[in-house]
Coordinates of C-alpha atoms in Angstrom, one line a residue:
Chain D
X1 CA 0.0 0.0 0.0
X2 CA 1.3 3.2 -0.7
X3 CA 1.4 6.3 1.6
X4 CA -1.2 8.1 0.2
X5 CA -3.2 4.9 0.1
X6 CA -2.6 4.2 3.9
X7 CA -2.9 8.0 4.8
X8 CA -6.8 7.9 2.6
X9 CA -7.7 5.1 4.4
X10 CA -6.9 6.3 8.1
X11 CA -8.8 9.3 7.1
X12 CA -11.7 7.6 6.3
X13 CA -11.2 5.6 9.3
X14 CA -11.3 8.6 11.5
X15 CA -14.1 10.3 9.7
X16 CA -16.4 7.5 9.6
X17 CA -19.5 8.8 12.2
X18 CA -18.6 12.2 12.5
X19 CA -21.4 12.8 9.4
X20 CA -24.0 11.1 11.9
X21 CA -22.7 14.0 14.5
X22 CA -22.9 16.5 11.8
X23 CA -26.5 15.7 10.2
X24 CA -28.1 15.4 13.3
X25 CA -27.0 19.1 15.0
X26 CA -27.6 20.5 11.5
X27 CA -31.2 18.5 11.1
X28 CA -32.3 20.7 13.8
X29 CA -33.4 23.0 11.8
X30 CA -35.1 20.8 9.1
X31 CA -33.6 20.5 6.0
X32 CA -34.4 18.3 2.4
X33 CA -31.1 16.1 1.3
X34 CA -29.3 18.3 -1.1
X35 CA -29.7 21.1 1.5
X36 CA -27.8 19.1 3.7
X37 CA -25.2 18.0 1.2
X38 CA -24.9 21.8 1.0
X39 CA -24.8 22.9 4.4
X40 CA -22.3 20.1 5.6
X41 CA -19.6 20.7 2.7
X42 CA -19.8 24.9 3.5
X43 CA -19.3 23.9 7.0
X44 CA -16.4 21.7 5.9
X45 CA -17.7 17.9 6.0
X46 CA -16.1 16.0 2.9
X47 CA -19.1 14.1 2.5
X48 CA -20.6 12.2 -0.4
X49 CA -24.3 12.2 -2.1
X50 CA -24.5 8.6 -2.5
X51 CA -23.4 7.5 1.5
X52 CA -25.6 11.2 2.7
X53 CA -28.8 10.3 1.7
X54 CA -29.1 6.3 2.7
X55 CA -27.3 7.3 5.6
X56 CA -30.8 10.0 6.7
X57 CA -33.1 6.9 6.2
X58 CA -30.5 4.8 8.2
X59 CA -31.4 7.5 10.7
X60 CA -34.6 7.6 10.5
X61 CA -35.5 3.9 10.7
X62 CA -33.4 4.5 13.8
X63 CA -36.0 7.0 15.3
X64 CA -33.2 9.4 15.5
X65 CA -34.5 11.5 12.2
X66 CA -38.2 11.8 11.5
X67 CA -39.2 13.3 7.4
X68 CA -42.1 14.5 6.3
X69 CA -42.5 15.2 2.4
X70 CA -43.3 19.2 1.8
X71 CA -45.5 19.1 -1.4
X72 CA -46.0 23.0 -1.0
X73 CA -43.3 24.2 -3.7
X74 CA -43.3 23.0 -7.3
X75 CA -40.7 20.1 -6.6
X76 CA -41.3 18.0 -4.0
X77 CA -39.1 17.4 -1.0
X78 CA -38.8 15.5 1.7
X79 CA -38.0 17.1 4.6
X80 CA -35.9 15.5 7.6
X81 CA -35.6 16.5 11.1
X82 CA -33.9 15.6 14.7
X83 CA -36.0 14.4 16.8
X84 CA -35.2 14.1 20.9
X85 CA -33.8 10.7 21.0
X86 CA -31.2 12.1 17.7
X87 CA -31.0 15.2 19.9
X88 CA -29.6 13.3 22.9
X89 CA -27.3 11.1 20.6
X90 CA -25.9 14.1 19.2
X91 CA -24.8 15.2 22.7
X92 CA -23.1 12.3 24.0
X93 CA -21.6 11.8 20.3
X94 CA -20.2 15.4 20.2
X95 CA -19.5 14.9 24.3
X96 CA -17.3 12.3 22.8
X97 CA -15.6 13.8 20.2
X98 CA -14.3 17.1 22.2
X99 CA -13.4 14.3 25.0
X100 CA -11.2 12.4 22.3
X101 CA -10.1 16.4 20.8
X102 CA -8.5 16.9 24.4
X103 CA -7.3 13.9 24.8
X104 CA -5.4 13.9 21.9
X105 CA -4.2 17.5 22.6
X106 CA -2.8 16.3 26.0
X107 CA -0.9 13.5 24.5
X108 CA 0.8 15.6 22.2
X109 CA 1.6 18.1 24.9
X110 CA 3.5 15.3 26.5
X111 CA 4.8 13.8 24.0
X112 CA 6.1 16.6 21.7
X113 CA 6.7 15.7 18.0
X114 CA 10.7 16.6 17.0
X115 CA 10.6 20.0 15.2
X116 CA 12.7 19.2 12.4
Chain U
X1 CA -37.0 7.7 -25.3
X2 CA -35.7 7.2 -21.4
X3 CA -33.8 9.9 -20.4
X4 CA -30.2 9.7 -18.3
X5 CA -31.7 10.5 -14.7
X6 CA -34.6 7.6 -15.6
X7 CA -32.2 5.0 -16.5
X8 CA -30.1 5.7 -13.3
X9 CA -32.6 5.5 -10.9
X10 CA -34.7 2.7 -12.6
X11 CA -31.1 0.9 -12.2
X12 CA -30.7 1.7 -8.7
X13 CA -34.2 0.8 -7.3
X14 CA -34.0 -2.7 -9.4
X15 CA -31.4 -3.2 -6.1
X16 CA -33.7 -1.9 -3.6
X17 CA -36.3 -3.8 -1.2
X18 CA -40.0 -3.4 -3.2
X19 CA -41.7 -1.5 -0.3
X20 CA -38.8 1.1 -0.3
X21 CA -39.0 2.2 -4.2
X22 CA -41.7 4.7 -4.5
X23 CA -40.4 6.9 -1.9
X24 CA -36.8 6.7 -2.8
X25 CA -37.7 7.1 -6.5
X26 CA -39.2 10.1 -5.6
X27 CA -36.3 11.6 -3.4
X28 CA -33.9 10.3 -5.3
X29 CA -35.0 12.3 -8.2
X30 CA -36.0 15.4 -6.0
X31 CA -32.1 15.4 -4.7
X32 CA -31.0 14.8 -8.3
X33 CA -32.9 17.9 -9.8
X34 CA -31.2 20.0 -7.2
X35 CA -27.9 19.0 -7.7
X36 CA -28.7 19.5 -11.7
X37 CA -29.9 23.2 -10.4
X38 CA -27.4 24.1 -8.5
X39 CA -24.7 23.2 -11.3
X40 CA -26.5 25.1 -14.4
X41 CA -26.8 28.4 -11.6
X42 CA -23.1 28.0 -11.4
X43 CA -23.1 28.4 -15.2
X44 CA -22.7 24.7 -16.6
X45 CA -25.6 23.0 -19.5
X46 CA -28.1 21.4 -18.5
X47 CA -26.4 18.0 -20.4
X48 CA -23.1 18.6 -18.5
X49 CA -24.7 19.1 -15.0
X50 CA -27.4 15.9 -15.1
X51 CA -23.5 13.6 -16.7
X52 CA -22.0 15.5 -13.4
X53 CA -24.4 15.0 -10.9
X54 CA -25.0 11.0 -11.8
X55 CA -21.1 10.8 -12.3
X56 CA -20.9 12.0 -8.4
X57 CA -23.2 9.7 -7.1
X58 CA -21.2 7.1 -8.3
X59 CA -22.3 3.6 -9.5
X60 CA -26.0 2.8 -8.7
X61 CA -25.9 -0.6 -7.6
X62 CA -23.2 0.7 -4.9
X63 CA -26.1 3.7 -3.4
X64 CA -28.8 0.2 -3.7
X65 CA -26.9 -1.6 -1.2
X66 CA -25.9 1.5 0.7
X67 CA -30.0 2.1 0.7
X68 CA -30.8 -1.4 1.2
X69 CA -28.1 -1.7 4.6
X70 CA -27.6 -5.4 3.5
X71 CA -23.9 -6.8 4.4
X72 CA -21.6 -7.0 1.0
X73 CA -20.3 -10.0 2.4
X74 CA -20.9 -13.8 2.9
X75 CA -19.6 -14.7 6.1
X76 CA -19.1 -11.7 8.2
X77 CA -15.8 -11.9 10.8
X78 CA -17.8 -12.5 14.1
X79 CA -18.5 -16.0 12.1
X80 CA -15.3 -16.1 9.7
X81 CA -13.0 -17.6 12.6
X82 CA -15.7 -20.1 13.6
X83 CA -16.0 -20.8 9.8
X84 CA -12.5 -21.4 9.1
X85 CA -12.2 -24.1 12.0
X86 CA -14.4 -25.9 10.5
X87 CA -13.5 -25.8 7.0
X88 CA -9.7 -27.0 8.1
X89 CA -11.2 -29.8 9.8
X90 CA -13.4 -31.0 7.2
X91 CA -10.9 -31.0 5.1
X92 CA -7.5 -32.1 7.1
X93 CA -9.9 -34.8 8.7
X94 CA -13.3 -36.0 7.2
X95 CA -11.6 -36.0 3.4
X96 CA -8.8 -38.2 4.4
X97 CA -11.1 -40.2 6.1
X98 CA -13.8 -40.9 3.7
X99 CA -11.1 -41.0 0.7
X100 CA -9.3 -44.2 2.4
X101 CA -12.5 -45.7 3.4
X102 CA -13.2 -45.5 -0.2
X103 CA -10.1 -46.7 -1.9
X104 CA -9.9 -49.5 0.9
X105 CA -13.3 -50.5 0.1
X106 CA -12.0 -50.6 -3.7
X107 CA -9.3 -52.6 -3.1
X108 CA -11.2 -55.2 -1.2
X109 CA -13.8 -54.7 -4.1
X110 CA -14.0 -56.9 -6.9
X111 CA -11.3 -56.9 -9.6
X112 CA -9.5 -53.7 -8.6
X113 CA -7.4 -52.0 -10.9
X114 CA -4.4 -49.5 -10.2
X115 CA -5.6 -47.1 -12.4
X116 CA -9.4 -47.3 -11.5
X117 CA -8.2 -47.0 -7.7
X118 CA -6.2 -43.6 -8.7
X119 CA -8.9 -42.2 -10.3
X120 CA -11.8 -43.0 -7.9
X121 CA -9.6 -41.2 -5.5
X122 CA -9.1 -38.4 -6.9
X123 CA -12.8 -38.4 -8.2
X124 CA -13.9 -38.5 -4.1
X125 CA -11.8 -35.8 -3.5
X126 CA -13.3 -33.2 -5.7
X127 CA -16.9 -34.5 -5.4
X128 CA -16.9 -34.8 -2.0
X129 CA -14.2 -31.6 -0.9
X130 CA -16.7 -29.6 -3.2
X131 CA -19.6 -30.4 -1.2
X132 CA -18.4 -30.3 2.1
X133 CA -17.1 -26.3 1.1
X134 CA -20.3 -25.9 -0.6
X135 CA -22.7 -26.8 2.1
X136 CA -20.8 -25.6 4.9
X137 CA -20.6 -22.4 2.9
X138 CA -24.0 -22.1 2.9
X139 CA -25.0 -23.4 6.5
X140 CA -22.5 -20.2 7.7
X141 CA -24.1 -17.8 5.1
X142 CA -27.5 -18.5 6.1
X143 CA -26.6 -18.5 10.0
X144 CA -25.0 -14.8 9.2
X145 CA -28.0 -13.6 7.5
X146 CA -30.3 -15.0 9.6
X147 CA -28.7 -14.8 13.1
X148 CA -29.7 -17.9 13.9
X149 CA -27.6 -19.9 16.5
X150 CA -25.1 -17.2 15.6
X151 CA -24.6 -16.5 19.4
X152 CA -23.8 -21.0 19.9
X153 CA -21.5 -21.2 16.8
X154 CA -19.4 -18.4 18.6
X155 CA -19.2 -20.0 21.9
X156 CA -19.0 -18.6 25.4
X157 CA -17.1 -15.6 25.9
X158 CA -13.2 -16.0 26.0
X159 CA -12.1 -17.0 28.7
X160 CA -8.2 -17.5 30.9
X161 CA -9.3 -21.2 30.9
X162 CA -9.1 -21.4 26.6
X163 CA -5.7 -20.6 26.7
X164 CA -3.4 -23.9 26.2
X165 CA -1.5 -25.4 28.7
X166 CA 2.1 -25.8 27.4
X167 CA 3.9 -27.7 29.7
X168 CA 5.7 -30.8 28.9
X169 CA 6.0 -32.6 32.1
X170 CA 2.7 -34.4 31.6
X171 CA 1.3 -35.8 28.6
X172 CA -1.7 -34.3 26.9
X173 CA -4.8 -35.8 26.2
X174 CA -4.4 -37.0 22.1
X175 CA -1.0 -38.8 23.6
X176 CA -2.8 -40.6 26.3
X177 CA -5.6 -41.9 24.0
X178 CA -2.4 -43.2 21.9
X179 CA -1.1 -45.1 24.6
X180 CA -4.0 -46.7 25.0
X181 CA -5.6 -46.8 22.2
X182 CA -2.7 -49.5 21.1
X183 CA -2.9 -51.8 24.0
X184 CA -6.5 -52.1 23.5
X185 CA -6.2 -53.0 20.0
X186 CA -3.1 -55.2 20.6
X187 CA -5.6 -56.9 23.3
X188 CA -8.3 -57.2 20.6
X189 CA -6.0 -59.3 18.1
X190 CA -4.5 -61.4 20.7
X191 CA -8.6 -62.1 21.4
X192 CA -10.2 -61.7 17.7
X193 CA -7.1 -64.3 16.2
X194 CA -8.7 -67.6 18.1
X195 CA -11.5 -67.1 15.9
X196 CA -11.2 -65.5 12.8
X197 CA -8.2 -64.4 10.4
X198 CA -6.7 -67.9 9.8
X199 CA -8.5 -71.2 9.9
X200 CA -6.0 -72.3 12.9
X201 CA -5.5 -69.8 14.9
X202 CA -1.5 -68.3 15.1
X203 CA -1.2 -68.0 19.0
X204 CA -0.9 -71.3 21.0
X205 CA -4.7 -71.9 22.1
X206 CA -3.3 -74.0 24.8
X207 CA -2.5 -70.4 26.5
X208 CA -6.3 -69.7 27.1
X209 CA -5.9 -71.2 30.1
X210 CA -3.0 -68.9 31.9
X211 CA -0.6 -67.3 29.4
X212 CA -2.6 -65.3 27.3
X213 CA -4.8 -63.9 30.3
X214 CA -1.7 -63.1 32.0
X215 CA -0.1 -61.5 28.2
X216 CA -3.6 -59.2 28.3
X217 CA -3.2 -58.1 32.2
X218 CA 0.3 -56.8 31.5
X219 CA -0.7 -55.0 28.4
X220 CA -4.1 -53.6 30.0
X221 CA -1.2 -52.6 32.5
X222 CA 0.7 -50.1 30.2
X223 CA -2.8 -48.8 29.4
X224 CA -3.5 -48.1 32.5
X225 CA -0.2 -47.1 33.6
X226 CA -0.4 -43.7 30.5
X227 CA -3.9 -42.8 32.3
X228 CA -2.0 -43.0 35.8
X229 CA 0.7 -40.6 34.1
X230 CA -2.3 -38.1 32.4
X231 CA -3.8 -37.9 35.6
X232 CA -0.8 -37.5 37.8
X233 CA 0.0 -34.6 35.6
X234 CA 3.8 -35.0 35.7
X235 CA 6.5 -37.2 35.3
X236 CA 7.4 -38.4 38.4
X237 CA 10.5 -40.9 39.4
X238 CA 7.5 -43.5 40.2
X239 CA 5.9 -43.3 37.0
X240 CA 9.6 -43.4 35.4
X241 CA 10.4 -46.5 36.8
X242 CA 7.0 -48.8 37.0
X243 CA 7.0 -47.7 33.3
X244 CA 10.5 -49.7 33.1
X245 CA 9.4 -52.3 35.2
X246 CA 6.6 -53.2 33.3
X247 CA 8.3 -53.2 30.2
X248 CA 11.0 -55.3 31.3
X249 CA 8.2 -57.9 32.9
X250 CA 6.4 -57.4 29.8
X251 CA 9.2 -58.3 27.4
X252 CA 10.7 -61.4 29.7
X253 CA 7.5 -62.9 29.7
X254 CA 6.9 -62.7 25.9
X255 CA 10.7 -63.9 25.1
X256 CA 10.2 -66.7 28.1
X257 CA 6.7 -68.1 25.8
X258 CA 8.7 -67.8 22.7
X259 CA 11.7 -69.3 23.3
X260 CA 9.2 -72.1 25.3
X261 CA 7.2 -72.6 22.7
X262 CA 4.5 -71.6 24.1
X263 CA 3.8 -68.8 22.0
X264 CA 2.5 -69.6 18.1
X265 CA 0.4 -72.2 17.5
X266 CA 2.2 -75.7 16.6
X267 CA -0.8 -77.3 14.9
X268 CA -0.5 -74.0 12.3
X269 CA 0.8 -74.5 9.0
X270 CA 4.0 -73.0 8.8
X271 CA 5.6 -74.6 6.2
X272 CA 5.8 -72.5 2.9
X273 CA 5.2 -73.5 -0.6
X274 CA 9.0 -74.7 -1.1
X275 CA 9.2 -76.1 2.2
X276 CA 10.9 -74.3 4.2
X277 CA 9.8 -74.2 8.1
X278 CA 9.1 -70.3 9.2
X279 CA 8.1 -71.4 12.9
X280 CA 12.1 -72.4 13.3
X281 CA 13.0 -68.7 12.7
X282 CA 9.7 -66.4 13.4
X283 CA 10.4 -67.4 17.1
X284 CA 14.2 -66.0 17.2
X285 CA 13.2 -63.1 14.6
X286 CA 10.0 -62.0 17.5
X287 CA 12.6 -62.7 20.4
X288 CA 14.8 -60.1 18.7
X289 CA 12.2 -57.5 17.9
X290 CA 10.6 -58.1 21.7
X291 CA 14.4 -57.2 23.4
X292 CA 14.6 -54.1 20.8
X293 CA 10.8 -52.6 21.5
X294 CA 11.4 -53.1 25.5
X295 CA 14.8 -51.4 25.2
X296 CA 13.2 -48.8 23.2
X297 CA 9.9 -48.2 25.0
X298 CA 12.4 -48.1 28.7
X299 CA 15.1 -45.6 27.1
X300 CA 12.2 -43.6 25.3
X301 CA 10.1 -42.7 28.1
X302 CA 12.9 -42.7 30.7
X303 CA 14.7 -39.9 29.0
X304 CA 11.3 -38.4 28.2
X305 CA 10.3 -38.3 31.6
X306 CA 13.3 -37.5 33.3
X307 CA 14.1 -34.7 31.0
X308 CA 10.2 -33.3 31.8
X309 CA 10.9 -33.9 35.3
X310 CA 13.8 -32.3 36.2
X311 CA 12.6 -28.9 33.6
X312 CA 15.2 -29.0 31.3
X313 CA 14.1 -27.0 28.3
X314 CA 11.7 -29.1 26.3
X315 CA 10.5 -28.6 23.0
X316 CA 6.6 -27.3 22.9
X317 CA 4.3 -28.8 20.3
X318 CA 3.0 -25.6 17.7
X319 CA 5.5 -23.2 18.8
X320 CA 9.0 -24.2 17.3
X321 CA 10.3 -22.9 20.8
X322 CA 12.2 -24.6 24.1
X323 CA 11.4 -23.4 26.7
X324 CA 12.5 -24.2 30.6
X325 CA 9.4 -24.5 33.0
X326 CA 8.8 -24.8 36.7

């Protein structure tokens, strides 16, 4: 495997959940899929269409999301939003996540990299 | 004429659960027209953005089973371990088995040929390694996608007790049955020749009435003796040493009926077909190999045991490795 390879593959290793995290703090306001895709790549999320919108039924089957379709405007949408239970996962997931943030900034205050 | 969007989605629901389609044709699409939008805003035709957009979504049967949650795998690795066990066994042990049973059979069969023999062989092997991969296969598949028994198949949590006990000074269970296991059968020939085999039987039958029950005591001995020495648990100087004297009791005895004639049967024909007499050197030749397997079976297990019991580094079974215990 090379570098690159190895690097691409930790990355994806470490970013696998964080778009759970992500979709449900931005789902409370309620947003369609492409909205999402939208709002999650401004905020800085390298996230893709085709694992972002199985993933929101995932969530939903999982009571964490609920939809509803909006027929109001001339293209129909369905519209997905956190419910309590996704708002209480979000917590302890994002709990989590600054835990493992500090944690990691402690270790490398202890154990300084070399600076060349 | 179908247009680009219709054919992709039309080939992703084809993937999808039955139940699921409608609504996911209809966001699918919905999130499909905005991506289109959003790309012909930012200046790009209409034919471009829709080759985009499908191009970033990526290949539709991938986004099915992405919808559909179903595992892209057959045997899953909570079951894979499990699965591989088994498959070794199957074939390091059943195969074999049932591949001699066959080619034995052949060979007792009628007219057997070489070349028939080969080939029925290797015919077993392929018919019969095929099914046992194919069915356990699908036994493990169907357990994974199911969950049934998966929880049994995994057994109990791990536990300090799984690991392997490595020491040397005792003998293990397999090595016992060994030891055993060969007296009994020994016992079974002395027992099963009277009767069958030959139409005179090879051992004196004028033993029945002391020699040969005395032969099987001192061989039921030795059997006795390796369960004495799995459940002692070590070699001890006591196990060392009845070992030897047994042997050495065993062996006089059998050399004492031999070179008595006591031992084969005189009313068996053991003249060959150009007349020479094989009783007249059968006895020495079994005197000979008696003296050799006592001597052998006394050094063996002396140094065996005396090298377990006083720890000095013995080789363990599976690891390549001496190590030095106690």
């Amino acid at each position: 495997m090379t570098t690159d390879a190895t690097l691409a593959s930790h990355l994806q290793e470490l970013r696998r959940g964080t778009v759970v995290v992500a979709s449900l703090i931005a789902l409370r306001t309620p947003g369609y899929g492409y909205s999402l895709l939208e709002t999650l790549s401004e905020a800085g999320f390298d996230v893709e269409a085709n694992t972002l919108y199985p993933l929101l039924r995932r969530l939903e089957s999982q009571g964490l999301l609920v939809s509803e379709w909006n027929t109001d405007e001339a293209r129909p949408r369905k519209f997905y939003r956190t419910t309590d239970q996704g708002n209480a996962v979000a917590e302890t997931l994002s709990g989590e996540w600054s835990r493992i943030d500090r944690a990691i900034n402690d270790l490398s205050f202890t154990h300084p990299g070399s600076d060349k | 004429m179908t247009s680009l969007v219709d054919r992709y989605v039309f080939t992703a629901l084809r993937r999808i659960p039955e139940q699921q389609r409608a609504d996911i044709d209809r966001e699918l699409r919905a999130s499909i027209d905005d991506a289109v939008d959003a790309r012909v805003d930012s200046g790009e035709p209409f034919d471009t953005a829709v080759e985009n957009t499908l191009l970033e979504l990526g290949d539709p049967d991938k986004l099915a089973d992405n919808y559909a949650n179903r595992p892209n795998f057959l045997i899953g690795p909570e079951l894979y371990g499990v699965w591989r066990r088994f498959m070794l066994m199957l074939f390091t042990t059943v195969l074999p088995i049932v591949v001699v049973v066959n080619v034995v059979v052949a060979i007792f069969g009628e007219d057997p040929q070489v070349g028939d023999i080969i080939g029925g062989a290797i015919g077993t092997v392929l018919t019969v390694g095929a099914h046992l991969a194919f069915w356990t296969t699908l036994t493990f598949a169907v357990i994974e996608r199911t969950g049934l028994g998966k929880a049994d198949l995994r057994g109990g949590a791990w536990s300090l007790k799984d690991l392997p006990k490595y020491e040397p000074r005792a003998i293990s269970l397999g090595q016992m049955v060994t030891y055993v296991v060969w007296p009994v059968i020994l016992i079974a020939v002395i027992v099963v020749q009277q009767f069958t085999f030959t139409d005179t039987p090879v051992l004196d039958p004028a033993g029945w009435s002391l020699w040969w029950p005395v032969l099987i005591a001192l061989i039921a001995l030795k059997a006795l003796w390796a369960v004495w020495l799995y459940r002692q648990g070590a070699w001890t100087r006591a196990i060392i040493v009845a070992n030897a004297v047994l042997a050495v009791v065993t062996g006089a005895y059998l050399v004492w009926l031999l070179a008595s004639d006591r031992f084969f049967n005189p009313a068996f024909d053991w003249t060959t077909d150009n007349g020479t007499d094989l009783l007249s050197w059968i006895t020495p030749a079994a005197i000979v190999v008696t003296i050799i397997g006592t001597l052998w079976d006394v050094a063996e297990v002396t140094i065996r045991g005396e090298r377990a019991r006083r720890g000095l580094p013995t080789k363990v079974a599976g690891t390549g490795n001496t190590y030095k215990f106690g």
